[in-house]
Coordinates of C-alpha atoms in Angstrom, one line a residue:
X1 CA 0.8 -19.4 -44.9
X2 CA -1.5 -20.6 -42.1
X3 CA -1.8 -17.1 -40.4
X4 CA -3.4 -15.4 -43.2
X5 CA -5.4 -18.6 -44.2
X6 CA -7.0 -18.7 -40.8
X7 CA -7.5 -14.7 -41.0
X8 CA -9.2 -15.3 -44.6
X9 CA -11.5 -18.2 -43.1
X10 CA -12.5 -15.7 -40.2
X11 CA -13.3 -13.2 -42.6
X12 CA -15.4 -14.9 -44.7
X13 CA -17.5 -16.3 -41.8
X14 CA -18.0 -12.3 -41.1
X15 CA -18.9 -11.4 -44.6
X16 CA -21.8 -14.2 -44.7
X17 CA -22.9 -13.0 -41.5
X18 CA -22.5 -9.4 -42.5
X19 CA -24.5 -10.0 -45.6
X20 CA -27.1 -12.0 -44.1
X21 CA -28.1 -9.4 -41.7
X22 CA -28.1 -6.8 -44.6
X23 CA -30.7 -9.1 -46.5
X24 CA -32.9 -9.1 -43.8
X25 CA -32.6 -5.4 -43.0
X26 CA -33.5 -4.7 -46.7
X27 CA -35.2 -7.3 -48.6
X28 CA -38.8 -6.6 -46.9
X29 CA -38.2 -2.8 -46.0
X30 CA -40.0 -0.3 -47.2
X31 CA -38.3 2.8 -48.6
X32 CA -39.2 4.5 -45.2
X33 CA -37.8 1.6 -43.1
X34 CA -34.8 1.6 -45.2
X35 CA -34.4 5.4 -44.9
X36 CA -34.9 5.3 -40.7
X37 CA -32.1 2.8 -40.9
X38 CA -29.9 5.0 -42.9
X39 CA -29.5 2.9 -45.9
X40 CA -31.6 5.1 -48.2
X41 CA -32.1 8.4 -49.3
X42 CA -35.6 9.5 -50.7
X43 CA -36.7 11.6 -52.1
X44 CA -33.7 13.2 -53.9
X45 CA -33.0 15.0 -57.1
X46 CA -30.6 15.5 -59.8
X47 CA -28.7 18.6 -59.8
X48 CA -26.2 17.8 -62.3
X49 CA -24.4 15.5 -64.6
X50 CA -20.7 15.2 -65.9
X51 CA -18.6 12.8 -67.7
X52 CA -16.0 11.2 -65.1
X53 CA -12.9 9.0 -65.4
X54 CA -12.9 6.3 -67.8
X55 CA -16.5 5.3 -69.1
X56 CA -18.3 6.8 -66.3
X57 CA -20.8 9.5 -66.0
X58 CA -21.0 11.2 -62.7
X59 CA -24.2 12.4 -61.2
X60 CA -24.7 14.9 -58.7
X61 CA -27.5 14.1 -56.1
X62 CA -29.2 16.1 -53.3
X63 CA -31.7 14.8 -50.7
X64 CA -34.5 17.5 -50.4
X65 CA -36.2 15.9 -47.4
X66 CA -35.5 14.3 -44.1
X67 CA -31.9 15.9 -44.2
X68 CA -32.0 14.7 -40.2
X69 CA -31.9 11.5 -40.5
X70 CA -28.4 9.9 -39.9
X71 CA -27.2 7.6 -42.5
X72 CA -24.4 5.1 -43.6
X73 CA -23.6 6.6 -46.9
X74 CA -19.7 6.6 -47.6
X75 CA -17.4 7.6 -50.0
X76 CA -16.5 4.1 -52.1
X77 CA -19.6 2.6 -51.1
X78 CA -21.9 0.8 -53.8
X79 CA -25.1 2.6 -54.4
X80 CA -28.4 2.3 -56.7
X81 CA -30.2 5.0 -58.0
X82 CA -33.9 4.3 -58.4
X83 CA -37.4 5.3 -59.3
X84 CA -40.2 4.5 -56.7
X85 CA -42.4 4.2 -59.8
X86 CA -41.1 1.0 -60.4
X87 CA -37.9 0.2 -58.0
X88 CA -37.7 -3.5 -59.2
X89 CA -36.6 -2.6 -62.7
X90 CA -36.1 1.3 -62.8
X91 CA -32.7 1.0 -60.8
X92 CA -29.1 1.6 -61.7
X93 CA -25.8 1.0 -59.5
X94 CA -22.9 2.8 -59.2
X95 CA -20.0 3.8 -56.9
X96 CA -20.1 6.9 -54.3
X97 CA -17.5 9.2 -55.5
X98 CA -18.5 11.8 -53.2
X99 CA -20.7 12.3 -49.9
X100 CA -21.0 15.7 -47.9
X101 CA -23.9 17.0 -46.0
X102 CA -27.1 16.5 -48.2
X103 CA -25.1 15.8 -51.7
X104 CA -23.6 13.0 -53.1
X105 CA -22.0 11.9 -56.4
X106 CA -22.5 8.9 -57.8
X107 CA -20.5 7.4 -60.6
X108 CA -22.1 5.2 -63.3
X109 CA -20.9 3.3 -65.8
X110 CA -23.4 4.5 -68.7
X111 CA -23.0 7.2 -71.3
X112 CA -26.5 8.7 -70.4
X113 CA -29.2 8.3 -67.8
X114 CA -32.2 6.4 -68.6
X115 CA -35.4 8.0 -69.4
X116 CA -37.1 7.1 -66.2
X117 CA -34.8 9.4 -64.2
X118 CA -36.8 12.4 -65.5
X119 CA -40.0 11.3 -63.9
X120 CA -39.4 12.3 -60.6
X121 CA -39.8 10.0 -57.3
X122 CA -36.1 9.2 -57.4
X123 CA -34.0 7.6 -54.2
X124 CA -30.7 5.9 -53.8
X125 CA -30.1 2.8 -51.9
X126 CA -26.9 1.7 -50.3
X127 CA -26.0 -1.5 -51.4
X128 CA -23.9 -4.3 -49.4
X129 CA -20.3 -3.2 -48.8
X130 CA -18.5 -5.7 -51.0
X131 CA -15.7 -3.4 -51.9
X132 CA -14.2 -3.4 -48.2
X133 CA -14.2 -7.4 -48.4
X134 CA -12.6 -7.3 -51.8
X135 CA -9.7 -4.9 -50.7
X136 CA -9.2 -7.2 -47.3
X137 CA -9.3 -10.6 -48.9
X138 CA -6.9 -8.9 -51.8
X139 CA -4.4 -7.9 -49.0
X140 CA -4.6 -11.3 -47.3
X141 CA -4.2 -13.1 -50.6
X142 CA -1.2 -11.0 -51.3
X143 CA 0.6 -11.2 -47.8
X144 CA 2.1 -14.6 -48.0
X145 CA 3.7 -14.0 -51.4
X146 CA 5.8 -11.3 -50.1
X147 CA 9.5 -12.1 -50.5
X148 CA 10.6 -12.5 -46.7
X149 CA 14.3 -11.4 -47.4
X150 CA 12.9 -8.0 -48.4
X151 CA 12.3 -5.3 -45.9
X152 CA 8.3 -5.7 -46.6
X153 CA 8.7 -9.3 -46.0
X154 CA 10.7 -8.9 -42.6
X155 CA 7.8 -6.6 -41.4
X156 CA 5.4 -9.2 -42.1
X157 CA 7.5 -12.0 -40.3
X158 CA 7.3 -9.6 -37.2
X159 CA 3.6 -8.8 -37.3
X160 CA 2.7 -12.7 -37.7
X161 CA 5.2 -13.6 -34.8
X162 CA 8.0 -15.1 -36.5
X163 CA 10.7 -12.6 -35.5
X164 CA 11.2 -9.7 -33.2
X165 CA 11.2 -6.0 -33.9
X166 CA 14.7 -4.4 -34.0
X167 CA 15.4 -0.8 -33.0
X168 CA 18.6 1.5 -33.5
X169 CA 19.9 4.7 -31.1
X170 CA 18.6 8.0 -32.1
X171 CA 19.3 11.3 -30.6
X172 CA 15.8 12.7 -29.0
X173 CA 17.4 16.3 -29.8
X174 CA 15.8 15.5 -33.0
X175 CA 12.3 16.1 -31.9
X176 CA 10.9 19.2 -32.7
X177 CA 8.2 20.2 -29.8
X178 CA 9.8 20.7 -26.3
X179 CA 6.0 20.8 -25.1
X180 CA 5.8 17.2 -25.0
X181 CA 5.6 15.3 -21.7
X182 CA 8.4 12.8 -20.6
X183 CA 6.6 9.8 -21.7
X184 CA 5.4 11.3 -25.2
X185 CA 8.8 12.3 -25.9
X186 CA 10.0 8.5 -25.1
X187 CA 7.1 7.5 -27.5
X188 CA 8.5 9.7 -30.4
X189 CA 12.1 8.4 -29.7
X190 CA 10.7 4.6 -30.0
X191 CA 9.0 5.4 -33.4
X192 CA 12.1 7.3 -34.6
X193 CA 14.3 4.2 -33.4
X194 CA 12.3 1.6 -34.9
X195 CA 13.3 -0.3 -37.8
X196 CA 10.4 -2.2 -38.3
X197 CA 7.5 -1.4 -35.5
X198 CA 6.7 1.0 -32.9
X199 CA 3.5 1.0 -30.9
X200 CA 2.1 4.1 -28.8
X201 CA -0.2 2.8 -26.1
X202 CA -2.5 5.9 -25.7
X203 CA -4.9 5.8 -22.8
X204 CA -7.8 8.5 -22.4
X205 CA -7.1 11.9 -22.7
X206 CA -3.0 11.2 -23.0
X207 CA -2.3 13.3 -25.8
X208 CA -2.1 10.4 -28.3
X209 CA -2.9 12.5 -31.2
X210 CA -0.5 15.5 -30.2
X211 CA 2.4 12.7 -30.0
X212 CA 1.6 11.0 -33.4
X213 CA 1.6 14.8 -35.3
X214 CA 5.3 15.4 -33.6
X215 CA 6.4 11.8 -34.2
X216 CA 5.7 12.2 -38.0
X217 CA 6.8 15.5 -38.0
X218 CA 10.2 14.1 -37.1
X219 CA 10.1 11.0 -39.3
X220 CA 9.8 13.3 -42.2
X221 CA 12.7 15.3 -41.3
X222 CA 14.7 12.2 -40.5
X223 CA 13.4 9.7 -43.2
X224 CA 11.9 11.8 -45.7
X225 CA 8.1 11.4 -46.8
X226 CA 5.7 11.0 -47.8
X227 CA 4.3 8.8 -44.9
X228 CA 0.7 6.9 -45.2
X229 CA -1.5 7.9 -42.2
X230 CA -4.6 5.7 -41.9
X231 CA -7.3 4.8 -39.1
X232 CA -10.4 2.5 -39.3
X233 CA -12.8 5.7 -39.5
X234 CA -13.0 9.0 -41.6
X235 CA -13.6 10.8 -38.4
X236 CA -10.0 9.9 -37.1
X237 CA -8.3 10.3 -40.3
X238 CA -9.9 13.6 -40.5
X239 CA -8.8 14.7 -37.0
X240 CA -5.3 13.6 -37.7
X241 CA -5.3 15.3 -41.2
X242 CA -6.2 18.8 -39.7
X243 CA -3.6 18.4 -37.1
X244 CA -0.6 17.4 -39.7
X245 CA -2.0 20.4 -41.7
X246 CA -1.8 22.8 -38.7
X247 CA 1.9 22.0 -38.0
X248 CA 2.9 22.8 -41.4
X249 CA 2.9 19.8 -43.2
X250 CA 1.8 19.0 -47.0
X251 CA -1.0 16.6 -46.2
X252 CA -3.1 15.1 -49.1
X253 CA -6.5 13.3 -47.7
X254 CA -7.4 10.6 -50.1
X255 CA -11.2 10.0 -50.1
X256 CA -13.7 12.0 -48.7
X257 CA -13.9 13.5 -45.3
X258 CA -16.9 12.9 -42.8
X259 CA -16.5 16.2 -41.5
X260 CA -17.2 18.8 -44.2
X261 CA -15.3 21.9 -43.2
X262 CA -13.8 24.3 -45.5
X263 CA -10.5 23.7 -43.8
X264 CA -10.6 19.9 -44.3
X265 CA -12.2 19.8 -47.8
X266 CA -8.9 22.1 -49.0
X267 CA -6.7 19.1 -48.1
X268 CA -8.5 16.7 -50.4
X269 CA -7.4 15.2 -53.7
X270 CA -10.4 16.6 -55.3
X271 CA -9.6 20.2 -54.0
X272 CA -6.2 20.1 -54.5
X273 CA -6.8 18.6 -58.3
X274 CA -9.2 21.8 -59.2
X275 CA -6.7 24.2 -57.9
X276 CA -4.1 22.8 -60.0
X277 CA -2.6 25.0 -62.9
X278 CA -3.4 22.3 -65.4
X279 CA -7.3 22.1 -64.5
X280 CA -8.3 25.1 -66.9
X281 CA -7.3 22.8 -69.7
X282 CA -9.2 20.2 -68.3
X283 CA -12.5 22.3 -67.9
X284 CA -12.2 23.2 -71.7
X285 CA -11.8 19.6 -72.9
X286 CA -14.8 18.6 -70.6
X287 CA -17.0 21.2 -72.0
X288 CA -16.1 20.0 -75.5
X289 CA -16.9 16.2 -74.6
X290 CA -20.2 17.3 -73.1
X291 CA -21.0 19.4 -76.1
X292 CA -20.5 16.0 -78.4
X293 CA -22.7 14.3 -75.9
X294 CA -25.3 17.0 -76.2
X295 CA -25.5 16.6 -80.1
X296 CA -25.7 12.8 -79.8
X297 CA -28.7 13.1 -77.6
X298 CA -30.5 15.2 -80.4
X299 CA -30.6 11.7 -82.4
X300 CA -33.3 9.4 -81.2
X301 CA -33.0 5.8 -81.1
X302 CA -36.0 5.3 -83.5
X303 CA -34.1 7.5 -86.1
X304 CA -32.6 5.7 -89.2
X305 CA -29.4 4.0 -89.6
X306 CA -27.2 7.3 -90.7
X307 CA -28.7 8.7 -87.4
X308 CA -27.8 6.2 -85.3
X309 CA -24.1 6.0 -86.9
X310 CA -23.8 9.9 -86.3
X311 CA -24.8 9.5 -82.6
X312 CA -22.4 6.6 -82.2
X313 CA -19.5 8.7 -83.6
X314 CA -20.4 11.8 -81.4
X315 CA -20.3 9.5 -78.4
X316 CA -17.0 8.1 -79.6
X317 CA -15.4 11.5 -80.0
X318 CA -16.5 12.3 -76.4
X319 CA -14.8 9.3 -75.1
X320 CA -11.6 10.2 -76.8
X321 CA -11.5 13.5 -75.1
X322 CA -12.2 12.0 -72.1
X323 CA -9.4 10.0 -72.2
X324 CA -7.2 12.9 -73.1
X325 CA -8.6 14.6 -69.9
X326 CA -7.7 11.2 -68.0
X327 CA -4.0 11.7 -69.1
X328 CA -4.1 15.0 -67.8
X329 CA -5.5 14.0 -64.4
X330 CA -3.0 11.6 -63.9
X331 CA -0.5 13.9 -64.5
X332 CA -2.0 16.1 -62.1
X333 CA -2.5 13.3 -59.5
X334 CA 1.3 12.4 -59.9
X335 CA 2.3 15.9 -59.4
X336 CA 0.5 16.1 -56.0
X337 CA 1.4 12.8 -54.8
X338 CA 5.1 13.9 -55.4
X339 CA 5.0 17.0 -53.6
X340 CA 2.5 15.6 -50.4
X341 CA 4.8 14.8 -47.4
X342 CA 1.7 13.0 -45.7
X343 CA -1.1 11.1 -47.3
X344 CA -3.9 10.2 -45.3
X345 CA -6.8 7.8 -45.9
X346 CA -9.0 5.3 -44.1
X347 CA -7.7 1.5 -44.0
X348 CA -9.8 0.5 -46.9
X349 CA -9.1 4.0 -48.7
X350 CA -5.4 2.9 -48.8
X351 CA -6.5 0.6 -51.7
X352 CA -8.0 3.9 -53.7
X353 CA -6.9 3.8 -57.2
X354 CA -4.7 7.1 -56.8
X355 CA -2.4 5.1 -54.1
X356 CA -3.1 1.7 -55.2
X357 CA 0.3 1.0 -56.5
X358 CA 2.7 3.3 -54.3
X359 CA 4.8 2.2 -51.8
X360 CA 5.9 4.2 -48.5
X361 CA 8.7 3.9 -46.1
X362 CA 6.5 3.9 -43.1
X363 CA 2.4 3.7 -42.6
X364 CA 1.0 4.8 -39.0
X365 CA -2.3 3.1 -38.2
X366 CA -4.3 5.2 -35.5
X367 CA -7.1 4.0 -33.3
X368 CA -5.6 0.5 -34.2
X369 CA -7.6 -0.7 -30.8
X370 CA -10.6 -0.8 -33.1
X371 CA -9.2 -1.8 -36.3
X372 CA -10.1 -5.2 -38.1
X373 CA -7.1 -6.8 -38.6
X374 CA -7.4 -7.7 -42.2
X375 CA -8.0 -4.2 -42.9
X376 CA -4.8 -3.5 -41.4
X377 CA -2.9 -5.5 -43.9
X378 CA -3.9 -3.0 -46.7
X379 CA -1.8 -0.5 -45.8
X380 CA 1.2 -2.7 -44.2
X381 CA 1.8 -4.2 -47.6
X382 CA 2.7 -1.0 -48.9
X383 CA 5.5 -0.1 -46.0
X384 CA 8.7 -1.6 -44.5
X385 CA 7.8 0.0 -41.2
X386 CA 4.7 0.3 -39.3
X387 CA 3.5 2.6 -36.2
X388 CA 0.1 1.4 -34.4
X389 CA -1.2 3.6 -32.2
X390 CA -4.3 3.0 -29.8
X391 CA -5.7 1.8 -26.8
X392 CA -6.5 -2.2 -26.7
X393 CA -7.9 -1.6 -23.1
X394 CA -10.9 0.5 -24.7
X395 CA -13.4 -1.0 -27.3
X396 CA -12.7 -3.4 -29.9
X397 CA -13.9 -3.4 -33.6
X398 CA -17.5 -4.3 -34.1
X399 CA -18.1 -8.0 -35.4
X400 CA -21.1 -9.4 -36.3
X401 CA -20.4 -12.8 -36.2
X402 CA -20.1 -14.2 -32.7
X403 CA -18.3 -17.5 -34.2
X404 CA -15.4 -15.2 -36.3
X405 CA -15.3 -13.0 -33.1
X406 CA -15.1 -16.3 -30.6
X407 CA -12.1 -17.6 -33.1
X408 CA -10.3 -14.6 -33.3
X409 CA -11.4 -11.9 -35.5
X410 CA -12.2 -9.6 -32.5
X411 CA -8.5 -9.8 -31.4
X412 CA -6.8 -6.6 -33.1
X413 CA -3.2 -6.8 -34.8
X414 CA -2.8 -4.2 -31.9
X415 CA -3.6 -6.7 -29.0
X416 CA -1.0 -9.0 -30.7
X417 CA 1.7 -7.3 -30.9
X418 CA 1.5 -5.4 -27.6
X419 CA 1.5 -9.4 -26.2
X420 CA 4.3 -10.3 -28.4
X421 CA 6.6 -7.1 -28.3
X422 CA 6.8 -5.2 -24.9
X423 CA 9.9 -3.7 -26.1
X424 CA 8.0 -2.1 -29.0
X425 CA 5.6 -0.4 -26.6
X426 CA 5.2 3.0 -24.9
X427 CA 2.6 3.6 -22.7
X428 CA 1.6 7.6 -22.5
X429 CA 1.1 8.0 -18.9
X430 CA 0.3 11.6 -18.2
X431 CA -3.6 12.2 -19.0
X432 CA -5.0 15.8 -19.3
X433 CA -8.7 15.1 -19.1
X434 CA -9.7 13.7 -15.9
X435 CA -10.0 14.5 -11.9
X436 CA -7.6 12.1 -10.6
X437 CA -10.5 10.2 -8.6
X438 CA -12.2 9.8 -11.4
X439 CA -9.2 8.4 -13.3
X440 CA -8.1 6.1 -10.4
X441 CA -10.2 2.9 -10.8
X442 CA -9.3 2.4 -14.5
X443 CA -5.4 3.3 -13.9
X444 CA -5.2 0.7 -11.3
X445 CA -7.2 -2.1 -13.3
X446 CA -6.3 -1.3 -16.8
X447 CA -2.8 0.8 -16.7
X448 CA -0.9 -0.9 -14.1
X449 CA -1.3 2.4 -11.8
X450 CA 1.1 3.9 -14.2
X451 CA -1.4 6.4 -15.6
X452 CA -1.1 10.0 -14.0
X453 CA -3.4 12.9 -13.8
X454 CA -1.7 16.3 -14.8
X455 CA -1.4 18.9 -12.5
X456 CA -4.1 21.1 -14.6
X457 CA -6.8 18.3 -14.2
X458 CA -5.8 16.4 -11.1
X459 CA -8.0 18.3 -8.7
X460 CA -10.3 20.2 -11.1
X461 CA -13.9 20.3 -10.0
X462 CA -17.1 22.0 -11.0
X463 CA -17.0 23.8 -7.3
X464 CA -15.0 23.6 -4.3
X465 CA -17.5 21.2 -2.4
X466 CA -18.4 18.6 -5.0
X467 CA -17.6 15.1 -5.1
X468 CA -15.8 14.4 -8.6
X469 CA -16.9 10.5 -8.2
X470 CA -20.0 9.1 -7.0
X471 CA -21.3 5.3 -7.0
X472 CA -25.0 5.6 -6.3
X473 CA -25.9 2.0 -4.9
X474 CA -29.7 1.2 -5.8
X475 CA -29.6 -2.1 -4.1
X476 CA -32.8 -2.9 -2.1
X477 CA -34.6 0.0 -4.1
X478 CA -36.7 -2.2 -6.1
X479 CA -35.6 -1.0 -9.4
X480 CA -35.9 -4.2 -11.5
X481 CA -34.7 -4.4 -15.0
X482 CA -37.2 -5.3 -17.7
X483 CA -36.5 -7.0 -20.9
X484 CA -38.5 -6.4 -24.3
X485 CA -37.5 -7.0 -27.8
X486 CA -34.2 -8.3 -26.5
X487 CA -33.3 -4.9 -25.0
X488 CA -32.8 -4.3 -21.4
X489 CA -34.1 -1.3 -19.4
X490 CA -34.8 -0.2 -16.0
X491 CA -37.6 2.5 -15.9
X492 CA -37.2 3.4 -12.0
X493 CA -33.5 4.0 -12.4
X494 CA -33.9 6.0 -15.4
X495 CA -36.4 8.4 -13.2
X496 CA -34.0 8.4 -10.4
X497 CA -30.7 9.2 -12.5
X498 CA -32.8 12.3 -13.7
X499 CA -33.7 13.2 -10.1
X500 CA -30.0 13.1 -9.1
X501 CA -28.9 14.9 -12.0
X502 CA -31.8 18.0 -11.0
X503 CA -30.7 17.9 -7.5
X504 CA -27.2 18.4 -8.5
X505 CA -27.9 21.1 -11.0
X506 CA -29.9 22.8 -8.2
X507 CA -26.6 22.6 -5.9
X508 CA -24.2 24.0 -8.7
X509 CA -26.4 26.7 -9.6
X510 CA -26.6 28.0 -5.7
X511 CA -22.8 27.5 -5.7
X512 CA -22.3 29.7 -8.8
X513 CA -25.3 31.3 -10.0
X514 CA -24.2 33.2 -12.9
X515 CA -21.9 30.4 -14.3
X516 CA -22.2 28.3 -17.4
X517 CA -23.7 24.7 -17.2
X518 CA -21.0 21.9 -17.6
X519 CA -21.8 19.6 -20.6
X520 CA -23.4 16.4 -19.4
X521 CA -23.7 12.7 -21.0
X522 CA -25.9 10.3 -19.8
X523 CA -24.7 6.9 -20.9
X524 CA -26.0 3.4 -20.6
X525 CA -24.8 0.2 -22.3
X526 CA -28.2 -1.0 -23.5
X527 CA -30.2 0.7 -26.3
X528 CA -33.3 0.0 -24.2
X529 CA -32.2 2.1 -21.4
X530 CA -31.1 5.0 -24.0
X531 CA -34.8 5.1 -25.6
X532 CA -36.1 5.2 -22.3
X533 CA -33.8 7.9 -21.1
X534 CA -34.3 10.0 -24.2
X535 CA -38.0 9.9 -23.5
X536 CA -37.8 10.7 -20.1
X537 CA -35.6 13.8 -20.5
X538 CA -38.0 15.3 -22.9
X539 CA -40.7 15.4 -20.0
X540 CA -38.1 16.6 -17.5
X541 CA -37.2 20.3 -16.7
X542 CA -33.6 19.4 -17.5
X543 CA -34.4 19.3 -21.0
X544 CA -35.1 23.0 -20.8
X545 CA -32.3 23.7 -18.5
X546 CA -29.7 22.1 -20.3
X547 CA -30.7 22.4 -23.8
X548 CA -28.4 20.8 -26.6
X549 CA -25.6 20.7 -23.5
X550 CA -27.3 17.3 -22.3
X551 CA -26.4 14.2 -24.3
X552 CA -27.9 10.6 -24.0
X553 CA -26.5 7.8 -25.8
X554 CA -24.6 4.6 -25.7
X555 CA -21.1 4.0 -24.4
X556 CA -19.9 2.9 -28.0
X557 CA -21.3 6.4 -29.4
X558 CA -19.2 8.4 -26.8
X559 CA -15.8 6.8 -27.3
X560 CA -13.3 9.2 -28.3
X561 CA -15.1 12.1 -26.9
X562 CA -15.5 13.7 -23.2
X563 CA -17.9 15.7 -21.2
X564 CA -17.7 17.7 -17.8
X565 CA -19.9 15.4 -16.4
X566 CA -21.1 12.0 -17.2
X567 CA -23.8 10.0 -15.7
X568 CA -23.9 6.0 -16.3
X569 CA -27.1 4.0 -15.8
X570 CA -25.8 0.5 -15.5
X571 CA -29.6 -0.7 -15.8
X572 CA -29.0 -4.5 -14.9
X573 CA -30.8 -5.4 -11.5
X574 CA -31.9 -8.8 -11.0
X575 CA -32.2 -11.7 -8.5
X576 CA -29.6 -13.9 -10.7
X577 CA -26.9 -11.4 -10.7
X578 CA -26.8 -11.5 -14.5
X579 CA -25.1 -8.7 -16.2
X580 CA -25.0 -9.8 -20.0
X581 CA -22.3 -7.6 -21.6
X582 CA -21.4 -5.5 -18.8
X583 CA -19.0 -8.3 -18.5
X584 CA -17.1 -6.8 -21.3
X585 CA -14.9 -4.2 -18.7
X586 CA -13.4 -2.4 -21.8
X587 CA -16.6 -1.1 -22.8
X588 CA -16.9 0.4 -18.7
X589 CA -13.4 1.7 -19.1
X590 CA -14.5 3.8 -22.1
X591 CA -17.5 5.0 -20.4
X592 CA -16.0 6.1 -16.9
X593 CA -13.1 7.8 -18.9
X594 CA -15.5 10.2 -20.7
X595 CA -15.7 12.4 -17.7
X596 CA -13.6 15.4 -16.9
X597 CA -14.8 16.8 -13.7
X598 CA -17.6 14.7 -12.4
X599 CA -18.5 11.0 -12.9
X600 CA -21.9 9.4 -11.3
X601 CA -22.4 5.4 -11.7
X602 CA -25.9 4.6 -10.7
X603 CA -26.3 0.6 -10.3
X604 CA -27.4 -2.1 -8.3
X605 CA -24.3 -3.4 -6.2
X606 CA -26.1 -6.6 -5.2
X607 CA -26.4 -7.4 -8.9
X608 CA -23.1 -6.1 -10.2
X609 CA -20.7 -7.2 -7.1
X610 CA -20.7 -10.8 -8.1
X611 CA -18.3 -9.5 -11.0
X612 CA -14.7 -9.2 -9.8
X613 CA -14.4 -5.5 -11.4
X614 CA -17.6 -4.3 -10.3
X615 CA -17.0 -5.6 -6.8
X616 CA -13.4 -3.6 -7.0
X617 CA -15.2 -0.4 -8.3
X618 CA -17.7 -0.5 -5.5
X619 CA -14.8 -1.0 -2.9
X620 CA -12.7 1.8 -4.6
X621 CA -15.7 4.2 -4.2
X622 CA -16.2 3.3 -0.5
X623 CA -12.1 4.0 0.0
X624 CA -12.9 7.3 -1.8
X625 CA -15.7 8.0 0.6
X626 CA -17.8 8.1 -2.7
X627 CA -20.3 5.4 -2.1
X628 CA -23.8 6.5 -1.4
X629 CA -27.2 4.5 -1.0
X630 CA -29.9 5.5 -3.7
X631 CA -32.3 5.4 -0.6
X632 CA -30.8 8.7 0.7
X633 CA -32.6 10.6 -2.3
X634 CA -35.3 8.2 -3.1
X635 CA -37.7 9.6 -0.9
X636 CA -36.5 12.9 -0.8

């Protein structure tokens, strides 16, 4: 089928680019550089070892230093345990079976750890993530072979644009929660009435998660379970898992959560298996297997033939016991899966060995606007009905290959389906985050002016005289951008931003001297500007005033979050009106819609207004009497 051949070609292009970028990052990098890039833990210590499923030895590791360094290690990824004494030869590869906090469990296909692991100076390197690509390629290979006369085949034909989705009538009375607003109720009804496909378009702050939770609850009452609930990131899966559990559903979280809270850990497969009645017997058998292994270790390899045979026999006995353990674990797993009403996992996690061969009636893909299409086909192949939820007017998935992005990989399945089947889409129209003036321009440009502010937030301000939205125009101030190491920054604009924020803070404290300070985000699209802003903040009195209530980061890192006050440093200011990737207006939509009570955009209108989107934004600011020249503050 040409559709899947084309997707496979795009994914191969992306994989090659991704591999090349990984090689360039790691091949010549020192352990310190790899650690800084989030690809290495060093130093680590081995806390424990135990026999795992099959012929795997599970090693529990802990990093003992540099715990504050952000890393990219995730459940299911490939990693290599190494010794810094001889990192080229002394290394052994495995798969991460758990990662939480500063601990990790690594599954290794060996009977025992090599001798060099006892000599210290141990670390763990993250390897290139071939597993995710393997699962995506596998899904794209299998999809064309599904019989089109089956329910699964019908869904595939709809998603590839060959056939429209169908709906049946359902009574809204089936909804379990009367607190939903009209568009949320319509969305739940659309999901219940869909035979194959329903789409929830959830702009910022519109209660998409609340809507999905109620829809899933209603689906279970109507169609039974379990329902497969997925999202591209662990964080999004974690949020849904907790919310679904909070409404009383039996949730089983497959894979390891990003947030290691007790509440969330209790929903995981590992935790549920540990609580199961049959686990006591498994522990006894594992202890017995361990004893045989310990006895085997007493025989050194340079002993005679009889000792070698005895050693081999002891290892074999340990393996036989572990096969019994595996059968018992499978029994527990089957029991847990049979009782679960909702199974949650990342898109790639839907290929986890525990659920690989399972079929479901319905799958939900949340944050579908950020999901790579090939990854979406992993859960889709397990179901006959699909619910897509997200916002294609916010940031798309990150694509490393410009060629693959240009040829269609950056276009999500959500975008395709919204364009093909408007009858399947419900827009959530009421938002509960932003003052109506902050929301106004986004609502007009991205959401056909259908987005409205709920009465509880429409007029909320930090103090009565405050302006919830300002565009501060730096045109003519000489705040010129600078480009170094491919990244753009604007030192004068950065300094001006903190000056403006300082004046605002003084006014806020004068109005409400005993009140708590708001939470503030300082955002820029450019990493160079972010580094500069972070550096300037350290030397500003604002750092002491706000402490951890002020956060400086890129737009992408704030998607899904909100703050009381948001300052956006546009950075670009040049005589040629070049705006670079500011032309991706979806990124700007994310930035503007993070603010609850105050949004301040600082930029050069002379540079920005050559682009229609920014010309419209500046005009909107003028209409709202929210435009201000930086000259008014520059010399103040």
